[in-house]
Short mmCIF file of C-alpha atoms and ligand atoms in Angstrom, two decimals:
data_model
loop_
_atom_site.label_atom_id
_atom_site.label_comp_id
_atom_site.label_asym_id
_atom_site.label_seq_id
_atom_site.Cartn_x
_atom_site.Cartn_y
_atom_site.Cartn_z
CA MET H 1 0.07 0.11 0.26
CA LYS H 2 2.51 2.41 1.11
CA PHE H 3 4.53 1.34 -1.94
CA ALA H 4 1.65 2.25 -4.23
CA GLN H 5 1.16 5.81 -2.85
CA ARG H 6 4.70 6.34 -3.13
CA SER H 7 4.86 5.44 -6.67
CA GLY H 8 1.66 7.48 -7.49
CA ARG H 9 3.27 10.57 -6.16
CA LYS H 10 6.50 9.87 -8.06
CA THR H 11 4.47 9.74 -11.20
CA ARG H 12 2.70 12.89 -10.63
CA VAL H 13 5.95 14.59 -9.86
CA GLY H 14 7.44 13.01 -13.15
CA LEU H 15 4.79 14.27 -15.40
CA CYS H 16 5.05 17.72 -14.08
CA VAL H 17 8.90 17.80 -15.04
CA PHE H 18 7.98 16.28 -18.33
CA LEU H 19 5.31 18.86 -19.16
CA LEU H 20 7.73 21.66 -17.77
CA ALA H 21 10.52 20.17 -19.66
CA THR H 22 8.54 19.85 -23.08
CA ALA H 23 7.46 23.70 -22.66
CA ALA H 24 10.81 24.71 -22.78
CA GLN H 25 12.04 22.43 -25.56
CA ALA H 26 9.11 23.85 -27.75
CA ASP H 27 10.81 26.75 -28.06
CA PRO H 28 13.59 25.96 -30.87
CA GLN H 29 16.33 28.26 -29.38
CA GLY H 30 19.70 26.66 -30.02
CA GLN H 31 20.63 27.00 -26.40
CA ASN H 32 17.85 25.02 -25.05
CA ILE H 33 18.51 22.15 -27.49
CA TYR H 34 22.30 22.25 -26.25
CA THR H 35 21.30 22.15 -22.68
CA GLN H 36 18.20 20.40 -22.52
CA GLY H 37 18.10 18.19 -25.78
CA GLY H 38 15.63 18.08 -28.59
CA GLU H 39 11.94 17.30 -28.58
CA SER H 40 12.52 13.80 -29.10
CA PRO H 41 13.53 11.98 -26.30
CA ALA H 42 16.12 10.62 -28.20
CA ALA H 43 17.83 14.06 -28.98
CA LEU H 44 20.13 13.70 -25.97
CA ALA H 45 21.39 17.24 -24.34
CA CYS H 46 24.38 17.73 -26.05
CA ALA H 47 25.94 19.60 -22.86
CA THR H 48 26.24 16.00 -21.54
CA CYS H 49 28.87 15.10 -23.48
CA HIS H 50 30.15 18.27 -25.12
CA GLY H 51 30.31 20.16 -22.04
CA PRO H 52 28.59 22.95 -20.52
CA ASP H 53 30.73 25.44 -22.66
CA GLY H 54 31.07 23.40 -25.88
CA MET H 55 34.80 22.57 -25.62
CA GLY H 56 34.28 18.97 -25.39
CA VAL H 57 35.80 16.42 -22.82
CA GLY H 58 39.41 15.59 -24.71
CA SER H 59 40.36 12.52 -23.04
CA ALA H 60 36.78 10.87 -23.79
CA GLY H 61 37.33 11.76 -27.33
CA PHE H 62 33.86 14.27 -27.57
CA PRO H 63 34.80 16.67 -29.54
CA ARG H 64 34.92 20.47 -29.01
CA LEU H 65 31.90 22.19 -30.87
CA ALA H 66 31.90 25.82 -29.66
CA GLY H 67 32.94 28.15 -32.40
CA LEU H 68 32.81 25.73 -35.23
CA SER H 69 31.04 26.94 -38.47
CA PRO H 70 27.22 26.26 -38.27
CA GLY H 71 27.41 25.13 -41.82
CA TYR H 72 29.88 22.41 -40.80
CA LEU H 73 27.92 21.47 -37.67
CA VAL H 74 24.78 21.16 -39.95
CA LYS H 75 26.61 19.02 -42.62
CA GLN H 76 28.43 16.78 -39.87
CA LEU H 77 24.80 16.33 -38.33
CA GLU H 78 23.48 15.06 -41.95
CA ASP H 79 26.33 12.93 -42.44
CA PHE H 80 25.86 11.02 -39.07
CA ARG H 81 22.29 10.71 -40.29
CA SER H 82 23.36 9.48 -43.83
CA GLY H 83 25.81 7.18 -42.36
CA LYS H 84 28.65 8.93 -44.27
CA ARG H 85 30.09 9.17 -40.87
CA SER H 86 29.29 6.45 -38.54
CA ASN H 87 29.09 6.48 -34.84
CA ALA H 88 27.30 4.36 -32.32
CA VAL H 89 26.72 7.45 -29.97
CA MET H 90 26.16 10.21 -32.23
CA GLN H 91 24.20 8.51 -35.05
CA PRO H 92 20.80 8.18 -32.90
CA ILE H 93 21.12 11.56 -31.34
CA ALA H 94 21.75 13.26 -35.21
CA ALA H 95 18.57 11.06 -36.33
CA ALA H 96 16.59 12.41 -33.64
CA LEU H 97 16.96 15.91 -34.02
CA THR H 98 14.91 17.65 -36.42
CA ASP H 99 16.49 19.71 -39.29
CA PRO H 100 15.14 23.16 -37.80
CA GLU H 101 16.58 21.77 -34.30
CA GLY H 102 19.88 20.97 -36.06
CA LYS H 103 20.07 24.34 -37.41
CA ALA H 104 19.14 26.38 -33.95
CA VAL H 105 21.85 24.31 -32.19
CA ALA H 106 24.46 24.70 -34.92
CA SER H 107 24.03 28.56 -34.98
CA TYR H 108 24.12 28.86 -31.18
CA LEU H 109 27.44 26.66 -31.26
CA GLY H 110 28.72 28.77 -33.93
CA ALA H 111 28.42 31.89 -32.19
CA LEU H 112 29.80 30.69 -29.01
CA ALA H 113 33.25 32.50 -28.37
CA ILE H 114 36.18 30.20 -27.35
CA ALA H 115 39.15 31.38 -24.86
CA ALA H 116 42.06 32.18 -26.42
CA SER H 117 44.75 29.04 -26.86
CA SER H 118 48.13 28.42 -26.11
CA ALA H 119 48.64 27.27 -29.82
CA ASP H 120 51.48 28.26 -31.63
CA LEU H 121 49.53 30.45 -34.22
CA ALA H 122 52.81 31.76 -36.01
CA PRO H 123 52.61 30.44 -39.68
CA THR H 124 56.64 29.71 -39.86
CA GLY H 125 58.70 29.00 -37.06
CA SER H 126 61.06 26.29 -36.27
CA VAL H 127 59.92 22.64 -37.57
CA GLY H 128 61.19 20.34 -34.71
CA SER H 129 59.33 17.08 -34.88
CA ALA H 130 58.27 14.85 -37.68
CA ALA H 131 54.48 15.79 -36.78
CA GLU H 132 55.06 19.35 -36.73
CA LYS H 133 56.76 18.97 -40.23
CA LEU H 134 53.61 17.18 -41.88
CA VAL H 135 51.50 20.11 -40.18
CA LYS H 136 53.34 23.11 -41.39
CA GLN H 137 54.85 21.71 -44.49
CA GLY H 138 53.12 18.32 -45.50
CA ASP H 139 55.36 15.72 -47.44
CA TRP H 140 54.79 16.32 -51.10
CA SER H 141 56.66 13.02 -51.75
CA ARG H 142 53.18 11.37 -50.69
CA ASN H 143 51.18 14.37 -51.77
CA ILE H 144 50.24 15.16 -48.48
CA PRO H 145 49.72 18.73 -48.17
CA ALA H 146 50.34 20.68 -44.89
CA CYS H 147 47.22 20.66 -42.32
CA VAL H 148 47.78 24.22 -42.17
CA ALA H 149 46.90 24.67 -45.95
CA CYS H 150 43.45 23.71 -45.18
CA HIS H 151 42.96 24.12 -41.72
CA GLY H 152 44.25 27.68 -41.79
CA VAL H 153 46.88 29.49 -39.82
CA GLY H 154 47.32 27.75 -36.57
CA ASN H 155 44.74 25.09 -37.74
CA SER H 156 42.07 27.48 -36.18
CA GLY H 157 39.73 26.66 -39.15
CA VAL H 158 38.66 28.37 -42.59
CA GLY H 159 35.08 29.01 -43.34
CA GLU H 160 32.40 26.39 -43.43
CA SER H 161 34.37 23.36 -44.77
CA PHE H 162 37.83 23.62 -43.07
CA PRO H 163 36.95 22.85 -39.22
CA PRO H 164 39.62 23.87 -36.66
CA LEU H 165 41.80 21.43 -35.59
CA LEU H 166 42.82 23.80 -32.62
CA ASP H 167 41.50 22.63 -29.18
CA GLN H 168 40.43 19.27 -30.59
CA SER H 169 41.94 16.64 -28.30
CA GLY H 170 44.69 14.31 -29.54
CA VAL H 171 42.22 11.47 -28.68
CA TYR H 172 39.34 12.92 -30.87
CA ILE H 173 42.08 13.83 -33.93
CA ALA H 174 43.53 10.07 -33.76
CA ALA H 175 39.86 8.77 -33.75
CA GLN H 176 39.12 10.58 -36.87
CA LEU H 177 42.25 9.73 -38.86
CA ASN H 178 41.50 6.30 -37.99
CA ALA H 179 37.93 6.57 -39.05
CA TRP H 180 38.63 7.82 -42.52
CA ARG H 181 41.42 5.00 -43.00
CA SER H 182 38.93 2.32 -42.05
CA GLY H 183 36.15 4.13 -43.89
CA THR H 184 33.47 4.53 -41.12
CA ARG H 185 34.12 8.40 -42.05
CA LYS H 186 33.57 8.99 -45.58
CA ASN H 187 31.81 12.58 -45.69
CA ASP H 188 34.46 14.50 -47.48
CA PRO H 189 33.25 15.30 -50.82
CA ASN H 190 36.67 15.18 -52.44
CA ASP H 191 38.25 12.41 -50.69
CA LEU H 192 40.92 15.32 -49.31
CA MET H 193 40.90 13.78 -45.67
CA GLY H 194 40.62 10.27 -46.70
CA HIS H 195 43.57 10.38 -49.12
CA ILE H 196 45.63 11.99 -46.31
CA ALA H 197 44.65 9.69 -43.46
CA ARG H 198 45.28 6.42 -45.75
CA SER H 199 48.86 7.90 -46.65
CA LEU H 200 50.01 8.40 -42.75
CA SER H 201 51.55 5.62 -40.70
CA ASP H 202 50.31 4.38 -37.40
CA THR H 203 53.27 6.22 -36.13
CA GLU H 204 52.61 9.40 -37.62
CA ILE H 205 48.97 9.28 -36.44
CA ARG H 206 50.08 8.92 -32.92
CA ASP H 207 52.71 11.64 -33.22
CA LEU H 208 50.15 13.99 -34.79
CA SER H 209 47.64 13.21 -31.97
CA ALA H 210 50.22 13.91 -29.67
CA TYR H 211 51.28 17.23 -31.13
CA PHE H 212 47.60 18.52 -31.47
CA ALA H 213 47.41 17.26 -27.38
CA GLY H 214 50.37 19.31 -27.03
CA LEU H 215 48.70 22.62 -28.28
CA GLY H 216 46.30 22.03 -25.39
CA GLY H 217 43.19 20.33 -26.53
CA GLU H 218 43.85 17.18 -24.57
CA GLY H 219 43.68 18.75 -20.88
CA LYS H 220 40.19 20.21 -21.50
CA PRO H 221 37.72 19.39 -18.78
C1 HEC P 301 26.45 10.86 -25.29
C2 HEC P 301 27.28 11.66 -25.76
C3 HEC P 301 27.16 12.53 -27.07
C4 HEC P 301 25.54 13.37 -26.66
C5 HEC P 301 24.70 13.47 -25.50
C6 HEC P 301 25.99 14.18 -28.03
N1 HEC P 301 27.05 13.70 -28.49
FE1 HEC P 301 27.97 15.02 -30.27
N2 HEC P 301 29.59 13.57 -30.25
C7 HEC P 301 29.60 12.60 -29.58
C8 HEC P 301 30.76 11.68 -29.56
C9 HEC P 301 31.43 10.42 -29.15
C10 HEC P 301 31.37 12.47 -30.86
C11 HEC P 301 32.45 11.79 -31.76
C12 HEC P 301 31.96 11.11 -32.95
C13 HEC P 301 33.00 10.44 -33.74
O1 HEC P 301 34.07 10.41 -33.25
O2 HEC P 301 32.84 10.59 -34.87
C14 HEC P 301 30.43 13.50 -31.12
C15 HEC P 301 30.25 14.47 -32.48
C16 HEC P 301 29.72 15.55 -32.71
C17 HEC P 301 29.77 16.39 -33.87
C18 HEC P 301 31.18 16.29 -34.95
C19 HEC P 301 32.13 17.16 -34.42
C20 HEC P 301 32.92 17.59 -35.71
O3 HEC P 301 33.91 18.00 -34.96
O4 HEC P 301 33.04 17.02 -36.41
C21 HEC P 301 28.86 17.01 -33.92
C22 HEC P 301 28.27 18.11 -34.63
C23 HEC P 301 27.87 16.89 -32.47
N3 HEC P 301 28.72 15.66 -31.97
C24 HEC P 301 26.63 17.39 -32.37
C25 HEC P 301 25.87 17.17 -31.25
C26 HEC P 301 24.79 17.63 -30.96
C27 HEC P 301 24.01 18.96 -31.48
C28 HEC P 301 24.20 17.15 -29.50
C29 HEC P 301 23.03 17.42 -29.03
C30 HEC P 301 21.80 17.32 -29.52
C31 HEC P 301 25.39 16.09 -29.21
N4 HEC P 301 26.32 16.15 -30.09
C32 HEC P 301 25.16 15.20 -28.12
C33 HEC P 301 29.20 12.26 -28.30
C34 HEC P 301 27.85 12.96 -27.83
C1 HEC P 302 43.35 19.40 -48.90
C2 HEC P 302 42.75 20.19 -47.75
C3 HEC P 302 43.15 19.22 -46.22
C4 HEC P 302 44.31 19.13 -45.86
C5 HEC P 302 45.51 19.38 -46.53
C6 HEC P 302 44.11 18.59 -44.44
N1 HEC P 302 42.80 18.51 -44.43
FE1 HEC P 302 41.88 17.80 -42.66
N2 HEC P 302 40.05 18.30 -43.53
C7 HEC P 302 39.57 18.79 -44.49
C8 HEC P 302 38.53 18.85 -44.57
C9 HEC P 302 37.64 19.35 -45.96
C10 HEC P 302 37.62 18.50 -43.32
C11 HEC P 302 36.11 18.38 -43.15
C12 HEC P 302 35.57 17.28 -43.90
C13 HEC P 302 34.06 17.19 -43.73
O1 HEC P 302 33.06 17.75 -44.14
O2 HEC P 302 33.59 16.22 -42.66
C14 HEC P 302 38.77 18.00 -42.58
C15 HEC P 302 38.53 17.37 -41.42
C16 HEC P 302 39.58 17.24 -40.69
C17 HEC P 302 39.51 16.56 -39.40
C18 HEC P 302 38.32 16.16 -38.59
C19 HEC P 302 37.72 17.59 -37.56
C20 HEC P 302 36.44 17.35 -36.81
O3 HEC P 302 36.43 18.58 -36.29
O4 HEC P 302 35.83 16.41 -37.04
C21 HEC P 302 41.00 15.94 -38.57
C22 HEC P 302 41.04 15.57 -37.54
C23 HEC P 302 41.66 16.45 -39.86
N3 HEC P 302 40.89 17.12 -40.88
C24 HEC P 302 42.94 16.34 -39.59
C25 HEC P 302 43.86 16.81 -40.45
C26 HEC P 302 45.47 16.70 -40.69
C27 HEC P 302 46.04 16.18 -39.35
C28 HEC P 302 45.88 17.37 -41.55
C29 HEC P 302 47.36 17.23 -41.97
C30 HEC P 302 48.11 16.24 -41.96
C31 HEC P 302 44.78 17.64 -42.34
N4 HEC P 302 43.74 17.35 -41.82
C32 HEC P 302 45.28 18.09 -43.87
C33 HEC P 302 40.70 19.24 -45.29
C34 HEC P 302 41.73 19.14 -45.44
#
C-alpha cells in the first residue's frame, strides 16, 4: 500500500517535470536544445557530453563544438544521419534531431566564442618534430599537403568547410584519422582527408595526435 502511494506521487511529479521540460523544448532556441535536448527523447542534451561550454571532453573523445562554423556542424549532423559518418553514439542523436533543431543548435554553437588557446599561431617558425613538419609543410613526396594549408593558420579553421583542429583533443584527432582510414568516416566530398589519412603511418597518426594534444586540447575538462 505504502509503495503504491509513493509511486503514485512519483508519477505525478514526473509528469510535471515532463510538461515543464516539454514547454521549454517547444522553443526551438539553440541553447535550450544544447542544454536540455531536442523534442524527441532520443535527442539527448548535447552539454552532457560536449561540456557546458561546448569545449568537449578531450580524454573521452567528445569533440569541441564551440566556435565551429554552423555550416560544418549541420553537415556533420546530416552525415551522421545518412551514415556517411558512422558512430554508435552520435548517429541516433543526429537522427532524432529535426532539421530546424539541428540548425538552431548549430547557430548557437557557431556564435560561442572560445578562450584564446596556447597554440602556436605563427605561420612559420622552427619545425622540430616530424609531426610538426607534416602540420606546417606536409610531405609532397606522398602528396600530403600541410594541414595548415586547409585548416588555416594555426589550424584555427577556415570558413564552412575546413574545421579547426586547434582545441580538439589528441584522442579525437587520432580517432577521426583512423575513421577515415578504415572508411567509417567517408563524408569528405573530394576525399581530401581520406587520401591524407590513408597516406599516414600508425606512428605518424600517433605523433600528430600528440602534437595536437600538446597544443592544449587534451587537458580540457
Ligand atoms: C552521449 C554523448 C553525446 C551526446 C549527448 C552528444 N554527442 Fe555529439 N558527439 C559525441 C561523440 C562521441 C562524438 C564523436 C563521434 C566520432 O568520433 O565520429 C560527437 C561528435 C559530434 C559532432 C561532430 C563534431 C566535429 O567536429 O566533426 C557534432 C556536430 C555533434 N557531436 C553534435 C551534437 C549535438 C548537436 C548534440 C545534442 C543534440 C550532441 N552532439 C550530443 C557524443 C555525444
Ligand atoms: C586539402 C585540404 C586538407 C588538408 C591538407 C588537411 N585537411 Fe583535414 N579536413 C579537410 C576537410 C575538408 C575536413 C572536413 C571534412 C568534412 O566535411 O567532414 C577536414 C577534417 C579534418 C579532421 C576532422 C575534424 C573534426 O572536427 O571532426 C581532422 C582530425 C583533420 N582534418 C586532420 C587533418 C590533419 C592532421 C591534416 C594534416 C596532416 C589535415 N587534416 C590536412 C581538409 C584538409
